GROMACS .gro file of C-alpha atoms in nm:
model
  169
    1UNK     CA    1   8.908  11.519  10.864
    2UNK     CA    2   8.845  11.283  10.649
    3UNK     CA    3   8.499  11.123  10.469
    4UNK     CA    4   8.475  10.837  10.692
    5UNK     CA    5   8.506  11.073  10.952
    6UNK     CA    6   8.216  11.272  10.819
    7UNK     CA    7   7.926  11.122  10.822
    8UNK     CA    8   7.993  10.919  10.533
    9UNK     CA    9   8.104  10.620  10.675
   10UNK     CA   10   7.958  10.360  10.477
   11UNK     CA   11   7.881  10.554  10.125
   12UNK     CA   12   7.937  10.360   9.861
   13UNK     CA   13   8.042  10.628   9.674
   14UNK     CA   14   8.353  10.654   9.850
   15UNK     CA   15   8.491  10.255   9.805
   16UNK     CA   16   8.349  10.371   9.399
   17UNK     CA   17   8.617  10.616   9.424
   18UNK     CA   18   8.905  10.444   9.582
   19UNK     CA   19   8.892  10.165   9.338
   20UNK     CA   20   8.850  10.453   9.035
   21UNK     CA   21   9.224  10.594   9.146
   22UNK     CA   22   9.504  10.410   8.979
   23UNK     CA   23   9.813  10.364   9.256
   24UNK     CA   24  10.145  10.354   9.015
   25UNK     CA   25  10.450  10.197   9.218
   26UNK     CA   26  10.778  10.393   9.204
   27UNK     CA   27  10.635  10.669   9.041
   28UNK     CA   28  10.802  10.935   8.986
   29UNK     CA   29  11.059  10.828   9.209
   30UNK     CA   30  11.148  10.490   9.426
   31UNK     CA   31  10.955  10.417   9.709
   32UNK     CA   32  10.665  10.670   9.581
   33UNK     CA   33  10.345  10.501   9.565
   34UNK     CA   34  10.193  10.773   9.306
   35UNK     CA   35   9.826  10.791   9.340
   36UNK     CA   36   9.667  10.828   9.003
   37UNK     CA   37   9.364  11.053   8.952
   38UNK     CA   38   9.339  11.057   8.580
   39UNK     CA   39   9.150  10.715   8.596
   40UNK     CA   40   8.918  10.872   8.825
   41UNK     CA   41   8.851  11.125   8.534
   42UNK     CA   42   8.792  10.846   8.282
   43UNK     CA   43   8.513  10.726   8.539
   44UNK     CA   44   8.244  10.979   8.478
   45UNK     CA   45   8.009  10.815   8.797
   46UNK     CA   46   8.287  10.854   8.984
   47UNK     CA   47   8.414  11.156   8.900
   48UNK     CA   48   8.051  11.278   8.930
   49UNK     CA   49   8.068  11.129   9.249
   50UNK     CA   50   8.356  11.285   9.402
   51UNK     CA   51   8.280  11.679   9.310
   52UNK     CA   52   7.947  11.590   9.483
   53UNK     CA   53   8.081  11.537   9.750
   54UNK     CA   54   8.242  11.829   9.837
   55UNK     CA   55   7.916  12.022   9.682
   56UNK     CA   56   7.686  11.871   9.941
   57UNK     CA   57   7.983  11.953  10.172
   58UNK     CA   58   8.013  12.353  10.097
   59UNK     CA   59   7.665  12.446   9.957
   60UNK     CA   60   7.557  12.563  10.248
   61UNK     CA   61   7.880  12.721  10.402
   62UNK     CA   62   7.859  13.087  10.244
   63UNK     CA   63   8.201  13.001  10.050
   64UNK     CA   64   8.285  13.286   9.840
   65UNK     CA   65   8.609  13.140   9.685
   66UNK     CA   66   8.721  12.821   9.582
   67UNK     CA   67   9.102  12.812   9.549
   68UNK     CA   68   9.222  12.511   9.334
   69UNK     CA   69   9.608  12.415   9.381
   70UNK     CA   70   9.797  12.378   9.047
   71UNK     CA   71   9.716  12.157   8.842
   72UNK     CA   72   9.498  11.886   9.015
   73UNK     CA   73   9.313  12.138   9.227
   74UNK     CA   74   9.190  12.291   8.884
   75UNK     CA   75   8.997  11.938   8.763
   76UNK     CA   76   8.776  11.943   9.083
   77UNK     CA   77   8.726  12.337   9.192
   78UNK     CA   78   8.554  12.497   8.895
   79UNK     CA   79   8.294  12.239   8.898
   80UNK     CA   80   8.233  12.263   9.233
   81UNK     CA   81   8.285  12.665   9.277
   82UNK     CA   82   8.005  12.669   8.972
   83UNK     CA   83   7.775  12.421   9.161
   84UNK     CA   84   7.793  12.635   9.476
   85UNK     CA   85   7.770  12.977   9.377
   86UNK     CA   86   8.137  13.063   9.399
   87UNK     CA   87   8.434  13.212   9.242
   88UNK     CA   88   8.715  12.993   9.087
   89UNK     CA   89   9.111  13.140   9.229
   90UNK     CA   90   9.362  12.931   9.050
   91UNK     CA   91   9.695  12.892   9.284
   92UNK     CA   92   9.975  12.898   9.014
   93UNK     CA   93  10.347  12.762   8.992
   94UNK     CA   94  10.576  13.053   8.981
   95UNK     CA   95  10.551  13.287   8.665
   96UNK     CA   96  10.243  13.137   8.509
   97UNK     CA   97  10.030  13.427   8.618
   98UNK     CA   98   9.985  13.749   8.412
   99UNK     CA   99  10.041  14.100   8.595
  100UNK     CA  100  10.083  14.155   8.975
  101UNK     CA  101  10.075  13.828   9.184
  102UNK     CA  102  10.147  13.746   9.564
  103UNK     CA  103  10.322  13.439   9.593
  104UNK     CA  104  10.426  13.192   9.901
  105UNK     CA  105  10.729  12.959   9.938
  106UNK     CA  106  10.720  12.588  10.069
  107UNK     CA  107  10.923  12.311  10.138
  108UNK     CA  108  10.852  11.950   9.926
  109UNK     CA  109  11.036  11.663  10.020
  110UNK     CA  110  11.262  11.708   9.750
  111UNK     CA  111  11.336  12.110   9.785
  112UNK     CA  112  11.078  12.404   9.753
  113UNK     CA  113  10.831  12.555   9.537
  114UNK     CA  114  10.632  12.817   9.547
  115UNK     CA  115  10.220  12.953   9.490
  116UNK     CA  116  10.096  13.235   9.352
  117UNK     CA  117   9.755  13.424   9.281
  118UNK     CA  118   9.694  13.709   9.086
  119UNK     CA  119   9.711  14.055   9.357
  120UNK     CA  120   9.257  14.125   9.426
  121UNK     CA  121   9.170  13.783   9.319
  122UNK     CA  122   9.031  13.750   9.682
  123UNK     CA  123   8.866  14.037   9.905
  124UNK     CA  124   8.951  14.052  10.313
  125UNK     CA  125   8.674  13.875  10.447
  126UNK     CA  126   8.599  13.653  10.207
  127UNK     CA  127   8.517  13.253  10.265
  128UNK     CA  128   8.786  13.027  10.101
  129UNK     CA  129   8.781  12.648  10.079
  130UNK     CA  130   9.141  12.541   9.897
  131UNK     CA  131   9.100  12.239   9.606
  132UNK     CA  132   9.375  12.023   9.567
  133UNK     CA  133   9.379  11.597   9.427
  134UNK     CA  134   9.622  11.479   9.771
  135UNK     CA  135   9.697  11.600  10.114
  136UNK     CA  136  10.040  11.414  10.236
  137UNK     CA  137  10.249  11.672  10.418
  138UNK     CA  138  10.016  11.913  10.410
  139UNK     CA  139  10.312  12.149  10.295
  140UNK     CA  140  10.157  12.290   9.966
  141UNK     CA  141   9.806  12.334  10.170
  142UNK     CA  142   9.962  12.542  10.366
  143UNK     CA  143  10.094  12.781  10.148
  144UNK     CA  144   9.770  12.820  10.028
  145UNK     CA  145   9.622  12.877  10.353
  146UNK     CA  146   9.853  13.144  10.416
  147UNK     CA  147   9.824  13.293  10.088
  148UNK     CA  148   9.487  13.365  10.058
  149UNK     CA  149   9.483  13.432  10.444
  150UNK     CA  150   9.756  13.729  10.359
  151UNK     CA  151   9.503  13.819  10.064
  152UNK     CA  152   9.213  13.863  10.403
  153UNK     CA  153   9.030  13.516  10.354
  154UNK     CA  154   8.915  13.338  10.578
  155UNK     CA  155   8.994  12.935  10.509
  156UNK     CA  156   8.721  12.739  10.612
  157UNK     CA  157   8.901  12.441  10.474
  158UNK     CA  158   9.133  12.224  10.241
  159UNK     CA  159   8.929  11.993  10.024
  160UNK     CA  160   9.117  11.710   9.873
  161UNK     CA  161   9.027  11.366   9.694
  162UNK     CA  162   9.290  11.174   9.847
  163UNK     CA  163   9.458  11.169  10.164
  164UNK     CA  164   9.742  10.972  10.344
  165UNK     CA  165   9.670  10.954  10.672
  166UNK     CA  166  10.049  10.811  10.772
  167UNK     CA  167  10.181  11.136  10.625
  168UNK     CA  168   9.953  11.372  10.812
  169UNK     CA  169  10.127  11.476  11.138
   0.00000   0.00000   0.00000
């Protein structure tokens, strides 16, 4: 779903943040229209903006966890795990995590990757919402989902900045 979708139609907050994300052309590859959150960070009304968002969003869901995606995921979920009363579960690239981890493969457009999270970072029946900056695919999303789902949380949802509607299936 996206804002529009959401009741927020209309919020000038939301045509605030569109014009606060840089698109770069070609980047990293040609053809890729890379969608540029670190001006959004340089716009502190913005940036404001868009983690209130999702707090207004989630306050009143009885999330437990927030689970931010490498590394975008981890400028948006701490604020808004702190805001709503929730713990912060950083999803890792492979063999950044100290001690036991559970991990997840997925497939990119260009090959695979994989997620991990450190082994009783998340309790069965737990209430996850998953941070990341973009949802194209939806292929790293997934892994999350079924990460933390193999953990015993339940994901309520994905929460991401941008989306690309042509890409979502």
């Amino acid at each position: 779903m996206f804002a529009s979708e959401d009741g927020l139609k209309g919020d000038p907050r939301l045509q605030a943040i569109s014009e606060a994300i840089r698109v770069v052309p070609h980047f990293p590859k040609p053809g890729i229209m890379f969608q540029d959150i670190t001006t959004l960070l340089l716009d502190h009304k913005a940036f404001k903006d868009t983690v209130d968002i999702f707090i207004d969003r989630y306050r009143d869901m009885s999330i437990s966890v927030v689970a931010g995606v490498e590394a975008r995921g981890f400028m948006f979920g701490p604020s808004i795990a702190l805001a709503i009363g929730a713990k912060f579960v950083p999803l890792r690239k492979p063999k950044k995590l100290p001690g036991e981890v559970i991990s997840e493969d997925y497939e990119l457009e260009y090959g695979t990757d994989r997620l991990e999270m450190h082994v009783g970072a998340v309790q069965s029946g737990e209430r996850a919402v998953v941070v990341d900056d973009l949802v194209a695919t939806g292929g790293t999303l997934s892994a999350a989902i079924k990460l933390l789902e193999r953990a015993g949380a339940e994901v309520v949802e994905c929460a991401c900045v941008i989306g690309v509607p042509e890409m979502i299936k």
